[in-house]
PDB file of C-alpha atoms in Angstrom:
ATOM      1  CA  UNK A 240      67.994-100.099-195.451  1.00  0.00           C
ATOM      2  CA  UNK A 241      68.139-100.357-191.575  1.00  0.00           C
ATOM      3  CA  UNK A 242      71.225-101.021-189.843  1.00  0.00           C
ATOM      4  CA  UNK A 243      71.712-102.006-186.502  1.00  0.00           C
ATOM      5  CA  UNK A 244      73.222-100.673-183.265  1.00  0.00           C
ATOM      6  CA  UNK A 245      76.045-102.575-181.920  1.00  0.00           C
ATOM      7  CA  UNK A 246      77.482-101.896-178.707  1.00  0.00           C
ATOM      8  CA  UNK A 247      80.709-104.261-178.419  1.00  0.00           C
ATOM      9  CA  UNK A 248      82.254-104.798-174.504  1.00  0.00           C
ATOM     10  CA  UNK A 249      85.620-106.164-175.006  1.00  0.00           C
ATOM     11  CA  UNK A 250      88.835-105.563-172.787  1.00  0.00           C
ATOM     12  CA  UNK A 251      91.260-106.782-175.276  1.00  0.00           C
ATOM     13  CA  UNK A 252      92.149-103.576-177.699  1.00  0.00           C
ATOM     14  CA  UNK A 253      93.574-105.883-180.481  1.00  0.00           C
ATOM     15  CA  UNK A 254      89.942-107.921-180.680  1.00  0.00           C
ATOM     16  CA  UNK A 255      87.735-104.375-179.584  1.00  0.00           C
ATOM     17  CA  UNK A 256      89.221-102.533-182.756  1.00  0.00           C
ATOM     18  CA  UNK A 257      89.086-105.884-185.449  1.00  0.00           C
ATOM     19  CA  UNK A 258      85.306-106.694-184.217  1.00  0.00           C
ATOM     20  CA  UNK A 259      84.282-102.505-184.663  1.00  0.00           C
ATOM     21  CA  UNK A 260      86.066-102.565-188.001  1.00  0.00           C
ATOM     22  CA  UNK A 261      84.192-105.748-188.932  1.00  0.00           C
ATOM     23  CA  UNK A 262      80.467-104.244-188.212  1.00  0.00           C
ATOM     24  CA  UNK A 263      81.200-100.812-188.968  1.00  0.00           C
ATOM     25  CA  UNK A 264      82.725-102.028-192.266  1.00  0.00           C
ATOM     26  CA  UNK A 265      79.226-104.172-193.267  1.00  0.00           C
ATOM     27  CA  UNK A 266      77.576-100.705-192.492  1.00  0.00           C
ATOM     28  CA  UNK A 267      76.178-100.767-188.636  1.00  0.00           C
ATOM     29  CA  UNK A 268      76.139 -97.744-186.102  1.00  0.00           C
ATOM     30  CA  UNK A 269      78.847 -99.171-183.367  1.00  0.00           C
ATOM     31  CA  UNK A 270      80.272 -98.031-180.206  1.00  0.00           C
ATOM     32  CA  UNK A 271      82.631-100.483-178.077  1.00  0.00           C
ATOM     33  CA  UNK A 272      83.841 -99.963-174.767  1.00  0.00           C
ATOM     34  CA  UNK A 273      86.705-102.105-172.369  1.00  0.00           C
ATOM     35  CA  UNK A 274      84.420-102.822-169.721  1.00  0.00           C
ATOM     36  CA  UNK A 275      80.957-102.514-168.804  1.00  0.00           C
ATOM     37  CA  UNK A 276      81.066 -99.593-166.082  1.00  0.00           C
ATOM     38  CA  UNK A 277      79.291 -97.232-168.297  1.00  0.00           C
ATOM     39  CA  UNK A 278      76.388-100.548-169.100  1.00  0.00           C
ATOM     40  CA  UNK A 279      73.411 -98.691-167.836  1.00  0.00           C
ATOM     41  CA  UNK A 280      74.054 -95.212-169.327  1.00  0.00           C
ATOM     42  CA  UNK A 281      75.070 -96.879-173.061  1.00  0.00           C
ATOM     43  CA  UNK A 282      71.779 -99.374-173.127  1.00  0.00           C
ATOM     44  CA  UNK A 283      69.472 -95.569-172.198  1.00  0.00           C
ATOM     45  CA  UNK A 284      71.643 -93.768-174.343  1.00  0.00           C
ATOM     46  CA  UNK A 285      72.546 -95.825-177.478  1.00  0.00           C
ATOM     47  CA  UNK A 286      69.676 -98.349-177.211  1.00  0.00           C
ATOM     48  CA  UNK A 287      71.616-101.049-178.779  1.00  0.00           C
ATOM     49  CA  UNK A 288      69.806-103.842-180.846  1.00  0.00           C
ATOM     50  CA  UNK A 289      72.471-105.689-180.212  1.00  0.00           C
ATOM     51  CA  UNK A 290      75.215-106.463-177.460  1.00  0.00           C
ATOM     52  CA  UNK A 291      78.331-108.489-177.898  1.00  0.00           C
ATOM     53  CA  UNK A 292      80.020-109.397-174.628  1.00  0.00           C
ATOM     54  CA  UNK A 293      83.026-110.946-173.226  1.00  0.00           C
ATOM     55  CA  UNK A 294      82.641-112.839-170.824  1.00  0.00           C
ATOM     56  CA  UNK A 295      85.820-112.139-168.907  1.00  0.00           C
ATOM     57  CA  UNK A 296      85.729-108.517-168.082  1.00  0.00           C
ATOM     58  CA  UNK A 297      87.540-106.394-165.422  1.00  0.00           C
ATOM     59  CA  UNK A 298      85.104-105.409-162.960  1.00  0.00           C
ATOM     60  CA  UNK A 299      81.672-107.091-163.579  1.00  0.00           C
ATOM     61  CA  UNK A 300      82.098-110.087-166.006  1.00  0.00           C
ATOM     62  CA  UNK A 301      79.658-111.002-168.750  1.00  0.00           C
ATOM     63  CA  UNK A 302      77.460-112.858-166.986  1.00  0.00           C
ATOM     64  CA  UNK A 303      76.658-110.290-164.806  1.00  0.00           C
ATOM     65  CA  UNK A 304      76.622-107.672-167.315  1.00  0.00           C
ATOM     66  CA  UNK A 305      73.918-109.675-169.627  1.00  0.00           C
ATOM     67  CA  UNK A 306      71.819-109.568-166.229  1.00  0.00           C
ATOM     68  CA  UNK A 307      71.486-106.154-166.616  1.00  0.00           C
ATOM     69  CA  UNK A 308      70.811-105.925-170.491  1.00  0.00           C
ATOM     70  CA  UNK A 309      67.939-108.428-169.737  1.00  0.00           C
ATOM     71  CA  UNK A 310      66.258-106.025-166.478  1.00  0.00           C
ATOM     72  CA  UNK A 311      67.061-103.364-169.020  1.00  0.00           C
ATOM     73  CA  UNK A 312      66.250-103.525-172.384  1.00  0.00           C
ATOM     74  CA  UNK A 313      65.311-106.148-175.266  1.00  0.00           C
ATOM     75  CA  UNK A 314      68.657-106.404-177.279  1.00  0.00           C
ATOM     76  CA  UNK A 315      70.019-109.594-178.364  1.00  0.00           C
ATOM     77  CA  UNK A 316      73.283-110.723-176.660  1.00  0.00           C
ATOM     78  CA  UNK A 317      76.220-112.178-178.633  1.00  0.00           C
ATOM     79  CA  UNK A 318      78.655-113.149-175.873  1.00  0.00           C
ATOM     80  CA  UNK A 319      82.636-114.096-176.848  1.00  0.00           C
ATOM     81  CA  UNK A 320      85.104-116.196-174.720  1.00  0.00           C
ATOM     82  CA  UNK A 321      88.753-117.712-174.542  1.00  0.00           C
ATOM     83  CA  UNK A 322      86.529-120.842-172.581  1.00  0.00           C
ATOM     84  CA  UNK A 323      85.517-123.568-174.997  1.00  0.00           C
ATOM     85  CA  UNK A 324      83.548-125.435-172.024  1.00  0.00           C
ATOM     86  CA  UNK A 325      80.178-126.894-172.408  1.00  0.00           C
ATOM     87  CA  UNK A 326      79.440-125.415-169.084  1.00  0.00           C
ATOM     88  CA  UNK A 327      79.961-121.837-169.924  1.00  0.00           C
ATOM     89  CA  UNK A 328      78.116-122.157-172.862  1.00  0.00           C
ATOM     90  CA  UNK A 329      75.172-123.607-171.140  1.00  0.00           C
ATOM     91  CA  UNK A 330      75.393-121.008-168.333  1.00  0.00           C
ATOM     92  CA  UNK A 331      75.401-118.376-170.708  1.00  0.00           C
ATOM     93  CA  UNK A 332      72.559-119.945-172.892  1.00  0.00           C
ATOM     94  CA  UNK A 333      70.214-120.553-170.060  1.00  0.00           C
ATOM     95  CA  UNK A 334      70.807-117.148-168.509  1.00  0.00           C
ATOM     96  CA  UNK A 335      69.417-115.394-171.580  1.00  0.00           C
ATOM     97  CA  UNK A 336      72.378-115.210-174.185  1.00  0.00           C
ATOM     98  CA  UNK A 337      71.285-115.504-178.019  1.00  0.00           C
ATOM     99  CA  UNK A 338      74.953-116.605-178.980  1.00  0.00           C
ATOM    100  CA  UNK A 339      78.075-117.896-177.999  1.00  0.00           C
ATOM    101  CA  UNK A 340      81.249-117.414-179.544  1.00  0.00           C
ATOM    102  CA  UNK A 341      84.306-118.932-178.951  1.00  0.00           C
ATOM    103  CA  UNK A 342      87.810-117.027-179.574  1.00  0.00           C
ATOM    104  CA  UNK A 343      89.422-117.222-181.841  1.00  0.00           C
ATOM    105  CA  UNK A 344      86.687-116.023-184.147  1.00  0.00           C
ATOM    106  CA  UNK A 345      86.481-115.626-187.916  1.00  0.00           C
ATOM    107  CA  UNK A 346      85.440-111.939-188.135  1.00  0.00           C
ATOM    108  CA  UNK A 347      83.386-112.531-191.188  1.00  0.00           C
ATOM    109  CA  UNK A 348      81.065-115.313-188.750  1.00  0.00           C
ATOM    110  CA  UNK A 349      80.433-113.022-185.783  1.00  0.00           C
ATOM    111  CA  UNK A 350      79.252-110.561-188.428  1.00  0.00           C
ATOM    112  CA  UNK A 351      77.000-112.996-190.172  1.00  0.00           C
ATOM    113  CA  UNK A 352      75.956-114.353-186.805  1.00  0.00           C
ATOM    114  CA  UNK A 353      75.502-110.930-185.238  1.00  0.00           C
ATOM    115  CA  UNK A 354      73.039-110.367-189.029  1.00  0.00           C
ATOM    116  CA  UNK A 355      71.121-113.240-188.505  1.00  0.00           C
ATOM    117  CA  UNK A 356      70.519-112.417-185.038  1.00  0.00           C
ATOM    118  CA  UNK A 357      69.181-108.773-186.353  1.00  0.00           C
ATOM    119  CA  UNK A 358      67.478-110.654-188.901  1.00  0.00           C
ATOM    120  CA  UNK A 359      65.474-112.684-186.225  1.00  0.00           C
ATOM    121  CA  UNK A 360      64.663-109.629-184.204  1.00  0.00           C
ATOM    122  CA  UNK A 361      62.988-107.778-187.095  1.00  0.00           C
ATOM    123  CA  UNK A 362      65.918-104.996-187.208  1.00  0.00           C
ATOM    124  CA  UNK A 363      67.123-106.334-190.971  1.00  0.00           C
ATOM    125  CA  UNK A 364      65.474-106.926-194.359  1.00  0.00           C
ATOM    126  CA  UNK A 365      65.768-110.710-195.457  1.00  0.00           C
ATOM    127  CA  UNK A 366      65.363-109.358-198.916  1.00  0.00           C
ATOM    128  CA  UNK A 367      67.029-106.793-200.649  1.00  0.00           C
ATOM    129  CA  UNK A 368      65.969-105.255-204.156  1.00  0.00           C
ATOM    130  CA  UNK A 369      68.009-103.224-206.713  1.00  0.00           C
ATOM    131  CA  UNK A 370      66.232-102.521-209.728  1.00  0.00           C
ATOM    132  CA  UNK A 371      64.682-105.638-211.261  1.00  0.00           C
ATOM    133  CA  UNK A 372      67.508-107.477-208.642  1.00  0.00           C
ATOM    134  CA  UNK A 373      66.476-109.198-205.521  1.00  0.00           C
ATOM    135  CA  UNK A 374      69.276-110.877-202.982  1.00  0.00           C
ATOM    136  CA  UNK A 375      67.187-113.100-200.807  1.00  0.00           C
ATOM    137  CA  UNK A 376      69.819-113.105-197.802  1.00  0.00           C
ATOM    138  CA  UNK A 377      68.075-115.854-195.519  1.00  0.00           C
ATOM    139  CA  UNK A 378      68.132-118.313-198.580  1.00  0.00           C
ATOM    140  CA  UNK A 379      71.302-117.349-200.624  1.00  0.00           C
ATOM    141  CA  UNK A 380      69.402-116.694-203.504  1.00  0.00           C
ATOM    142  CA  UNK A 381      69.622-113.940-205.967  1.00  0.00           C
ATOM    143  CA  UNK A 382      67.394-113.454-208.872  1.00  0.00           C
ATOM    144  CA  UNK A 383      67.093-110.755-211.603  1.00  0.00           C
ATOM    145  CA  UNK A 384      63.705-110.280-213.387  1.00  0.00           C
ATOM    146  CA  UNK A 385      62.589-114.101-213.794  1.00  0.00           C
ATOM    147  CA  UNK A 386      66.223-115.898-213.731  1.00  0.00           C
ATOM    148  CA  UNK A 387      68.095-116.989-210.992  1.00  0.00           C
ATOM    149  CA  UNK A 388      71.600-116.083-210.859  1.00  0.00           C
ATOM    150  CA  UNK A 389      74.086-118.182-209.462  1.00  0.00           C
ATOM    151  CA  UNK A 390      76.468-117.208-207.258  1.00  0.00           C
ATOM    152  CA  UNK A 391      79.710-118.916-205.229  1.00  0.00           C
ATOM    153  CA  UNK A 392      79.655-118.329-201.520  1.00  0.00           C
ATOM    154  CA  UNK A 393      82.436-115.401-201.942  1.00  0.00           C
ATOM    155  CA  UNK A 394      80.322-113.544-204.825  1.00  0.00           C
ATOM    156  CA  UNK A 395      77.141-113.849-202.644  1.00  0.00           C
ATOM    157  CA  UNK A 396      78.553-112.086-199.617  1.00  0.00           C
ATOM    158  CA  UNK A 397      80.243-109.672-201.828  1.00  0.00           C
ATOM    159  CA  UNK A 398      77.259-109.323-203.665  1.00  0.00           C
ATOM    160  CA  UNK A 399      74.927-109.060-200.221  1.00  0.00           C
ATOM    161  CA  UNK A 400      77.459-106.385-198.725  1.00  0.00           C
ATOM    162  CA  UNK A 401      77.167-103.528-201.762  1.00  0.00           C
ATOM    163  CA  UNK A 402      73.459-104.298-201.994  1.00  0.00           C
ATOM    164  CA  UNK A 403      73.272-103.288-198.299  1.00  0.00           C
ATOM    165  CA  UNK A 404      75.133-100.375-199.224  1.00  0.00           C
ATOM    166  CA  UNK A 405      73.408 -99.437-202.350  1.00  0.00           C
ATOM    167  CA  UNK A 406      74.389 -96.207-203.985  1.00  0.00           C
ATOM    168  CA  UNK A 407      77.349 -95.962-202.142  1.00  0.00           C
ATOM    169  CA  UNK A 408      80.582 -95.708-203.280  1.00  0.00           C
ATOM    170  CA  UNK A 409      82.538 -98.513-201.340  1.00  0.00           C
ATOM    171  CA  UNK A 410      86.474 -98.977-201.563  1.00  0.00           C
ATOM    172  CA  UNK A 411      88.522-101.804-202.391  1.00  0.00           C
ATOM    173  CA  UNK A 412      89.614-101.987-198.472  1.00  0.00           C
ATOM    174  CA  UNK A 413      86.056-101.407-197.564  1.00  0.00           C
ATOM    175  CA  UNK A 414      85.089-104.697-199.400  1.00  0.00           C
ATOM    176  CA  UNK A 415      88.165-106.897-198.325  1.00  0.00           C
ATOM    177  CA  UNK A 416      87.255-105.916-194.429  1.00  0.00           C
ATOM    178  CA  UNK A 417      83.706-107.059-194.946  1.00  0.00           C
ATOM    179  CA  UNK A 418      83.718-109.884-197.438  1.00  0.00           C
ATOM    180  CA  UNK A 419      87.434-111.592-196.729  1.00  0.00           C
ATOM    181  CA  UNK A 420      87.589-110.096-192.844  1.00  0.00           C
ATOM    182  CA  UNK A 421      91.278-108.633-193.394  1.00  0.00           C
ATOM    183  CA  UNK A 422      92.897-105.288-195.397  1.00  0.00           C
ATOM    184  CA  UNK A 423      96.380-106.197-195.428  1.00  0.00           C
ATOM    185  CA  UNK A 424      95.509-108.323-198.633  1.00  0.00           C
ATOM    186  CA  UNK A 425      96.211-107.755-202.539  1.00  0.00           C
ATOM    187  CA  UNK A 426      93.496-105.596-203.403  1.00  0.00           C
ATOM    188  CA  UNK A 427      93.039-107.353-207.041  1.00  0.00           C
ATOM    189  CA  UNK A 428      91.259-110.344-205.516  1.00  0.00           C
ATOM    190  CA  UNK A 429      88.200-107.443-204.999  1.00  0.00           C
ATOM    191  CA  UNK A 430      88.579-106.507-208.759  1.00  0.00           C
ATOM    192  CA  UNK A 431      88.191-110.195-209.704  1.00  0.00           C
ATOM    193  CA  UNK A 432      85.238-111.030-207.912  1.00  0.00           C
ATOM    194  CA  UNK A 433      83.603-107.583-208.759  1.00  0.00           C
ATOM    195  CA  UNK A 434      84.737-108.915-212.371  1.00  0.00           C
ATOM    196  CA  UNK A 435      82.595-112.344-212.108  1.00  0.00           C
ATOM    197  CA  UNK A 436      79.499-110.934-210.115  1.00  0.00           C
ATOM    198  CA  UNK A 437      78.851-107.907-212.934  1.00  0.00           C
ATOM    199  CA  UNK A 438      79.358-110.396-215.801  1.00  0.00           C
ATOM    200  CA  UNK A 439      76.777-113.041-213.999  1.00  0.00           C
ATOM    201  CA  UNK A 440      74.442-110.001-213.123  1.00  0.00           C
ATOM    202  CA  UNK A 441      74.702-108.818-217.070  1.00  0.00           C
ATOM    203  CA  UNK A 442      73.899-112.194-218.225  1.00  0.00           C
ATOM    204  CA  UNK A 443      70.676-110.803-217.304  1.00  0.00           C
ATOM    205  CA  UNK A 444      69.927-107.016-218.032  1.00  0.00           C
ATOM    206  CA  UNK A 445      71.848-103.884-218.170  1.00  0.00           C
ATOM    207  CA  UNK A 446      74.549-103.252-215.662  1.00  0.00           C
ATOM    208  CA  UNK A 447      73.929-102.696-211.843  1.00  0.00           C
ATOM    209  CA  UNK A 448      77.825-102.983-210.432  1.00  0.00           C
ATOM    210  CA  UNK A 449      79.327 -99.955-211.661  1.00  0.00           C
ATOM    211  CA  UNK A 450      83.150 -99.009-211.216  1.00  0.00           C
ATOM    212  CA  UNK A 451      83.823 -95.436-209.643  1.00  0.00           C
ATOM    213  CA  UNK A 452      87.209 -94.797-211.399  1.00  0.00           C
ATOM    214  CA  UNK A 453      89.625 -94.448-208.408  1.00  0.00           C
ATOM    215  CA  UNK A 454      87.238 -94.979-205.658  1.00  0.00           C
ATOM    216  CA  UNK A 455      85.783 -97.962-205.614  1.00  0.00           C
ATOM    217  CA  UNK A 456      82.279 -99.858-206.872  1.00  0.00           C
ATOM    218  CA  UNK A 457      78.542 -99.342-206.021  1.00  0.00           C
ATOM    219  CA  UNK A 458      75.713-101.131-206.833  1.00  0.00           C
ATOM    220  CA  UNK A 459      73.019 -98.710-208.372  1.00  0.00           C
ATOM    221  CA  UNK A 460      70.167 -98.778-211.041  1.00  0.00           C
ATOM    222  CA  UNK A 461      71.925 -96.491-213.891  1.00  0.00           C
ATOM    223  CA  UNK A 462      75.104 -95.253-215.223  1.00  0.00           C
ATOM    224  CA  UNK A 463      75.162 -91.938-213.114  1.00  0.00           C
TER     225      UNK A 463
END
């Protein structure tokens, strides 16, 4: 499945490293710089499908840098602020801004915002299909052969992020960055949800969710 290209501006290290965690973690190619200096040569270089800006920047501030992503290229713009006022928003809105998100942030959001975005702009599947599975991501729903399975909110994402990553082998920390936003967390709640989504998937047909003894789970067609 196609992922997309991220590049993330942000001159606060804390928020630059959680944000690249976040989007690297739900599988996207991302590079993230503290200011925009290097703007022109990352949009030729990288061709990002996606930018996420702050809006105050040293040097050249967001607004000024989303200027140049618009002369530039077609990537969507996801632009972050401390400033909760209408006025900012509107100013970024009108001047060609697909988002606007206000710090603080849940992680998990910007992701799903920065998705939908992708989603919008062609670069991501709305539908994803394991086997005789298919995980509608637009709609939220997930059906196996004829029968719909249903899911809580938590099992869907978790659900959505290893179909994403299908055939891969992702780790207990991998899933608690993605789904729940954090790692410093007791891994276990992973092993319980994993727990509830394979027996609701198996209510259904053979199992999908394997375990990888010490390593983690992936969702695959087959016992391999």
């Amino acid at each position: 499945m196609q992922r997309g290209r991220i590049l993330v501006i942000e001159d606060a290290d804390a928020i630059r490293a959680a944000v690249t965690t976040a989007l690297f973690a739900a599988g996207h190619e991302v590079l993230s710089r503290a200011d925009g200096a290097g703007l022109e040569h990352d949009l030729a270089v990288f061709r990002p499908d996606v930018v996420v800006l702050d809006v105050m920047l040293p040097g050249r501030d967001g607004f000024a840098l989303l200027e140049t992503v618009r002369a530039r290229c077609e990537a969507g713009v996801v632009m972050l602020t401390a400033r909760d006022g209408v006025e900012d928003r509107v100013r970024g809105l009108r001047a060609g801004s697909d988002d606007y998100v206000v710090k603080p942030f849940d992680l998990t959001e910007l992701v799903a915002r920065i998705e939908a975005l992708l989603r919008r702009m062609g670069r991501l599947q709305a539908k994803l299909t394991i086997g005789d599975l298919v995980v509608d991501v637009d709609s939220g729903v997930v059906v196996r052969g004829d029968r719909q399975v249903a899911l809580t909110a938590t099992e869907f994402k978790l659900l959505t992020y290893l179909a994403t990553h299908r055939d891969r082998v992702l780790t207990k920390t991998q899933n608690l960055t993605a789904v729940w936003g954090y790692e410093d967390y007791d891994p276990n709640l992973v092993e319980v949800y994993v727990s509830a989504v394979r027996r609701k998937l198996e209510e259904h047909g053979p199992r999908l969710l394997q375990t990888v003894r010490g390593l983690g789970y992936t969702l695959r067609v087959g016992d391999r």
